[in-house]
């Protein structure tokens, strides 16, 4: 019981350090998107429009909001040097990111269940889409956002670069899909594109694979936490 109380106390402390902005940023897109789809369904929107809206929320807005929120964790703690003297900064930073990413992922999963029940579902997706439509691009984008924020020591720069990458994928879909290498890293696969089943499978494996590599790279950079002391990260 004492261990549980200590754990909850630690989590509450970390949530206070994080503040309200990152969780709100992470949840705004997925919750707001769910409200939009429900309103569209209630007001008689067509099946095609519902499918597009559901896909946009799951594969686009939820990953983007979560990635921006996760990247904002880096460099926000003015007392980072005090944390470094008492514990492993890498563990602290990943814990704080997890407190933002995990709730966003759970809410996005709930969105998927609700959308499916409302018959607002990306065309061609089965029940595996409950996870596969949004989880690989979310892991990919969050991991890259964290790596960029840690590498540049700037959450603001990471948010801008990740936003630019997201927009480029959306606007340059045709060019990306025509390139074998880039196609494997296309986050909107199966929502905005009709592709053979084997290419969908490759894409859903390649996205989280790159995400895992990015997480490992971010962890290695965090092995030298003194880089963050006195930095002008913003």
Tab-separated table of C-alpha atoms in Angstrom:
chain	number	residue	atom	x	y	z
A	1	UNK	CA	0.000	0.000	0.000
A	2	UNK	CA	2.844	2.353	0.866
A	3	UNK	CA	4.401	1.628	-2.515
A	4	UNK	CA	1.138	2.439	-4.269
A	5	UNK	CA	0.787	5.710	-2.379
A	6	UNK	CA	4.348	6.609	-3.287
A	7	UNK	CA	3.720	5.809	-6.949
A	8	UNK	CA	0.560	7.888	-7.103
A	9	UNK	CA	2.293	10.751	-5.312
A	10	UNK	CA	5.096	10.632	-7.882
A	11	UNK	CA	2.641	10.616	-10.778
A	12	UNK	CA	0.736	13.576	-9.332
A	13	UNK	CA	4.002	15.454	-8.954
A	14	UNK	CA	5.009	14.770	-12.541
A	15	UNK	CA	1.588	15.873	-13.774
A	16	UNK	CA	2.016	19.152	-11.893
A	17	UNK	CA	5.420	19.631	-13.502
A	18	UNK	CA	3.993	18.920	-16.947
A	19	UNK	CA	1.134	21.361	-16.483
A	20	UNK	CA	-2.190	21.413	-18.283
A	21	UNK	CA	-1.088	22.525	-21.763
A	22	UNK	CA	0.477	19.252	-23.062
A	23	UNK	CA	-2.438	16.988	-22.018
A	24	UNK	CA	-4.938	19.460	-23.461
A	25	UNK	CA	-2.962	19.645	-26.712
A	26	UNK	CA	-2.787	15.855	-26.963
A	27	UNK	CA	-6.480	15.310	-26.268
A	28	UNK	CA	-7.956	18.302	-28.077
A	29	UNK	CA	-7.621	16.860	-31.570
A	30	UNK	CA	-8.922	13.394	-30.795
A	31	UNK	CA	-11.776	14.548	-28.539
A	32	UNK	CA	-12.675	17.462	-30.785
A	33	UNK	CA	-12.597	15.158	-33.787
A	34	UNK	CA	-14.902	12.695	-32.055
A	35	UNK	CA	-17.399	15.462	-31.340
A	36	UNK	CA	-17.214	16.564	-34.979
A	37	UNK	CA	-17.909	13.060	-36.315
A	38	UNK	CA	-20.785	12.555	-33.861
A	39	UNK	CA	-22.335	15.893	-34.854
A	40	UNK	CA	-21.927	15.047	-38.540
A	41	UNK	CA	-23.621	11.690	-37.953
A	42	UNK	CA	-26.474	13.303	-35.998
A	43	UNK	CA	-27.078	15.911	-38.694
A	44	UNK	CA	-27.317	13.385	-41.508
A	45	UNK	CA	-23.902	13.611	-43.157
A	46	UNK	CA	-23.285	11.091	-45.917
A	47	UNK	CA	-21.358	7.879	-45.341
A	48	UNK	CA	-18.448	9.024	-47.520
A	49	UNK	CA	-17.999	12.246	-45.558
A	50	UNK	CA	-18.216	10.381	-42.258
A	51	UNK	CA	-15.566	7.912	-43.385
A	52	UNK	CA	-13.218	10.724	-44.424
A	53	UNK	CA	-13.738	12.605	-41.165
A	54	UNK	CA	-13.144	9.504	-39.037
A	55	UNK	CA	-9.973	8.691	-40.965
A	56	UNK	CA	-8.697	12.239	-40.608
A	57	UNK	CA	-9.182	12.167	-36.838
A	58	UNK	CA	-7.611	8.741	-36.292
A	59	UNK	CA	-4.710	8.834	-38.741
A	60	UNK	CA	-4.036	12.568	-38.865
A	61	UNK	CA	-5.137	14.849	-36.077
A	62	UNK	CA	-4.715	12.475	-33.129
A	63	UNK	CA	-1.080	11.602	-34.005
A	64	UNK	CA	-0.224	15.249	-34.696
A	65	UNK	CA	-1.690	16.617	-31.461
A	66	UNK	CA	-0.025	13.881	-29.422
A	67	UNK	CA	3.359	14.413	-31.106
A	68	UNK	CA	3.315	18.164	-30.530
A	69	UNK	CA	2.339	17.641	-26.889
A	70	UNK	CA	5.065	15.036	-26.322
A	71	UNK	CA	7.757	17.228	-27.855
A	72	UNK	CA	6.736	20.120	-25.610
A	73	UNK	CA	7.883	18.149	-22.558
A	74	UNK	CA	11.561	18.587	-23.468
A	75	UNK	CA	13.266	21.660	-22.054
A	76	UNK	CA	10.251	22.910	-20.110
A	77	UNK	CA	11.605	22.127	-16.651
A	78	UNK	CA	13.631	25.050	-15.315
A	79	UNK	CA	14.888	22.828	-12.488
A	80	UNK	CA	16.145	20.071	-14.763
A	81	UNK	CA	19.609	20.186	-13.213
A	82	UNK	CA	18.094	19.273	-9.824
A	83	UNK	CA	16.382	16.236	-11.325
A	84	UNK	CA	19.666	15.118	-12.858
A	85	UNK	CA	21.392	15.041	-9.485
A	86	UNK	CA	18.862	12.667	-7.933
A	87	UNK	CA	17.684	10.306	-10.684
A	88	UNK	CA	18.061	9.374	-14.325
A	89	UNK	CA	16.788	12.237	-16.452
A	90	UNK	CA	15.997	9.906	-19.354
A	91	UNK	CA	13.580	7.963	-17.151
A	92	UNK	CA	11.941	11.157	-15.906
A	93	UNK	CA	11.474	12.598	-19.373
A	94	UNK	CA	10.024	9.409	-20.834
A	95	UNK	CA	7.686	9.115	-17.843
A	96	UNK	CA	6.415	12.631	-18.438
A	97	UNK	CA	5.938	11.976	-22.132
A	98	UNK	CA	4.101	8.763	-21.294
A	99	UNK	CA	1.697	10.637	-19.037
A	100	UNK	CA	0.658	12.603	-22.129
A	101	UNK	CA	0.877	9.933	-24.839
A	102	UNK	CA	-0.842	7.027	-23.046
A	103	UNK	CA	-4.104	8.895	-22.263
A	104	UNK	CA	-4.169	10.258	-25.822
A	105	UNK	CA	-3.727	6.736	-27.211
A	106	UNK	CA	-6.517	5.348	-25.025
A	107	UNK	CA	-8.907	8.122	-26.045
A	108	UNK	CA	-8.023	7.573	-29.711
A	109	UNK	CA	-8.792	3.862	-29.301
A	110	UNK	CA	-12.142	4.809	-27.777
A	111	UNK	CA	-12.736	7.115	-30.746
A	112	UNK	CA	-12.126	4.202	-33.098
A	113	UNK	CA	-14.661	2.045	-31.294
A	114	UNK	CA	-17.250	4.840	-31.359
A	115	UNK	CA	-16.636	5.630	-35.031
A	116	UNK	CA	-17.036	1.986	-35.988
A	117	UNK	CA	-20.315	1.830	-34.052
A	118	UNK	CA	-21.522	4.928	-35.922
A	119	UNK	CA	-20.555	3.386	-39.291
A	120	UNK	CA	-18.008	6.169	-39.715
A	121	UNK	CA	-15.039	4.076	-40.703
A	122	UNK	CA	-12.205	4.428	-43.226
A	123	UNK	CA	-13.064	2.566	-46.403
A	124	UNK	CA	-11.531	-0.886	-46.668
A	125	UNK	CA	-10.587	-1.154	-42.989
A	126	UNK	CA	-11.711	-4.049	-40.810
A	127	UNK	CA	-11.686	-4.478	-37.052
A	128	UNK	CA	-7.876	-4.472	-37.041
A	129	UNK	CA	-8.225	-0.791	-37.841
A	130	UNK	CA	-9.229	-0.209	-34.210
A	131	UNK	CA	-5.475	-0.023	-33.602
A	132	UNK	CA	-3.674	-0.185	-36.938
A	133	UNK	CA	-5.228	2.940	-38.447
A	134	UNK	CA	-3.858	5.286	-35.801
A	135	UNK	CA	-1.254	3.559	-33.582
A	136	UNK	CA	1.634	3.180	-36.100
A	137	UNK	CA	1.482	6.817	-37.297
A	138	UNK	CA	1.098	8.035	-33.720
A	139	UNK	CA	4.174	6.118	-32.539
A	140	UNK	CA	6.115	7.276	-35.601
A	141	UNK	CA	5.241	10.958	-35.236
A	142	UNK	CA	5.619	11.073	-31.448
A	143	UNK	CA	9.016	9.370	-31.584
A	144	UNK	CA	10.304	11.699	-34.297
A	145	UNK	CA	8.975	14.728	-32.415
A	146	UNK	CA	10.752	13.657	-29.236
A	147	UNK	CA	13.990	12.950	-31.093
A	148	UNK	CA	13.944	16.331	-32.836
A	149	UNK	CA	13.075	18.184	-29.631
A	150	UNK	CA	15.874	16.443	-27.734
A	151	UNK	CA	18.380	16.760	-30.550
A	152	UNK	CA	17.730	20.472	-31.109
A	153	UNK	CA	16.934	21.149	-27.440
A	154	UNK	CA	13.900	23.075	-28.637
A	155	UNK	CA	10.251	21.958	-28.330
A	156	UNK	CA	9.196	24.909	-30.475
A	157	UNK	CA	11.474	23.864	-33.335
A	158	UNK	CA	10.289	20.259	-33.016
A	159	UNK	CA	6.626	21.296	-33.174
A	160	UNK	CA	7.274	23.350	-36.285
A	161	UNK	CA	9.239	20.628	-38.043
A	162	UNK	CA	6.740	17.907	-37.143
A	163	UNK	CA	3.867	20.102	-38.274
A	164	UNK	CA	5.686	20.701	-41.561
A	165	UNK	CA	6.304	16.966	-42.021
A	166	UNK	CA	2.650	16.200	-41.320
A	167	UNK	CA	1.495	18.843	-43.800
A	168	UNK	CA	3.957	17.668	-46.459
A	169	UNK	CA	2.634	14.120	-46.144
A	170	UNK	CA	-0.902	15.381	-46.567
A	171	UNK	CA	-0.234	17.719	-49.496
A	172	UNK	CA	2.282	15.533	-51.346
A	173	UNK	CA	0.428	12.234	-51.017
A	174	UNK	CA	0.651	11.312	-54.704
A	175	UNK	CA	4.395	11.924	-54.970
A	176	UNK	CA	5.057	10.000	-51.742
A	177	UNK	CA	2.953	7.035	-52.806
A	178	UNK	CA	4.811	6.873	-56.119
A	179	UNK	CA	8.128	6.468	-54.277
A	180	UNK	CA	8.846	2.991	-52.907
A	181	UNK	CA	10.900	4.185	-49.922
A	182	UNK	CA	8.703	7.129	-48.947
A	183	UNK	CA	5.545	5.039	-49.368
A	184	UNK	CA	6.618	2.848	-46.454
A	185	UNK	CA	6.666	5.969	-44.243
A	186	UNK	CA	3.332	7.425	-45.347
A	187	UNK	CA	1.231	7.939	-42.225
A	188	UNK	CA	-2.121	8.230	-44.037
A	189	UNK	CA	-1.859	4.838	-45.735
A	190	UNK	CA	-5.221	3.088	-45.907
A	191	UNK	CA	-7.130	6.267	-45.185
A	192	UNK	CA	-6.277	8.560	-48.082
A	193	UNK	CA	-4.897	5.903	-50.415
A	194	UNK	CA	-5.990	2.633	-51.976
A	195	UNK	CA	-3.012	0.277	-51.966
A	196	UNK	CA	-2.459	-3.491	-52.209
A	197	UNK	CA	-2.689	-5.419	-48.947
A	198	UNK	CA	1.024	-6.232	-48.852
A	199	UNK	CA	1.964	-2.538	-49.137
A	200	UNK	CA	-0.393	-1.702	-46.270
A	201	UNK	CA	1.299	-4.389	-44.166
A	202	UNK	CA	4.796	-3.113	-44.997
A	203	UNK	CA	3.747	0.425	-44.120
A	204	UNK	CA	2.166	-0.561	-40.791
A	205	UNK	CA	5.386	-2.392	-39.839
A	206	UNK	CA	7.807	0.239	-41.154
A	207	UNK	CA	6.235	3.175	-39.300
A	208	UNK	CA	6.585	1.742	-35.769
A	209	UNK	CA	10.008	0.281	-36.670
A	210	UNK	CA	11.312	3.763	-37.446
A	211	UNK	CA	9.542	5.029	-34.337
A	212	UNK	CA	11.379	2.502	-32.149
A	213	UNK	CA	14.723	3.517	-33.692
A	214	UNK	CA	13.895	7.179	-33.003
A	215	UNK	CA	13.023	6.380	-29.380
A	216	UNK	CA	16.330	4.546	-28.938
A	217	UNK	CA	18.221	7.462	-30.484
A	218	UNK	CA	16.400	9.902	-28.199
A	219	UNK	CA	17.292	7.736	-25.214
A	220	UNK	CA	20.958	7.751	-26.202
A	221	UNK	CA	20.934	11.542	-26.457
A	222	UNK	CA	19.310	11.737	-23.031
A	223	UNK	CA	22.235	9.713	-21.683
A	224	UNK	CA	24.037	13.051	-21.576
A	225	UNK	CA	21.493	15.190	-19.710
A	226	UNK	CA	24.060	17.896	-19.013
A	227	UNK	CA	23.362	19.034	-22.577
A	228	UNK	CA	20.081	20.486	-21.352
A	229	UNK	CA	21.439	22.519	-18.440
A	230	UNK	CA	21.627	26.144	-19.391
A	231	UNK	CA	20.214	25.518	-22.870
A	232	UNK	CA	17.848	28.014	-24.397
A	233	UNK	CA	15.277	25.396	-25.240
A	234	UNK	CA	11.864	26.882	-25.761
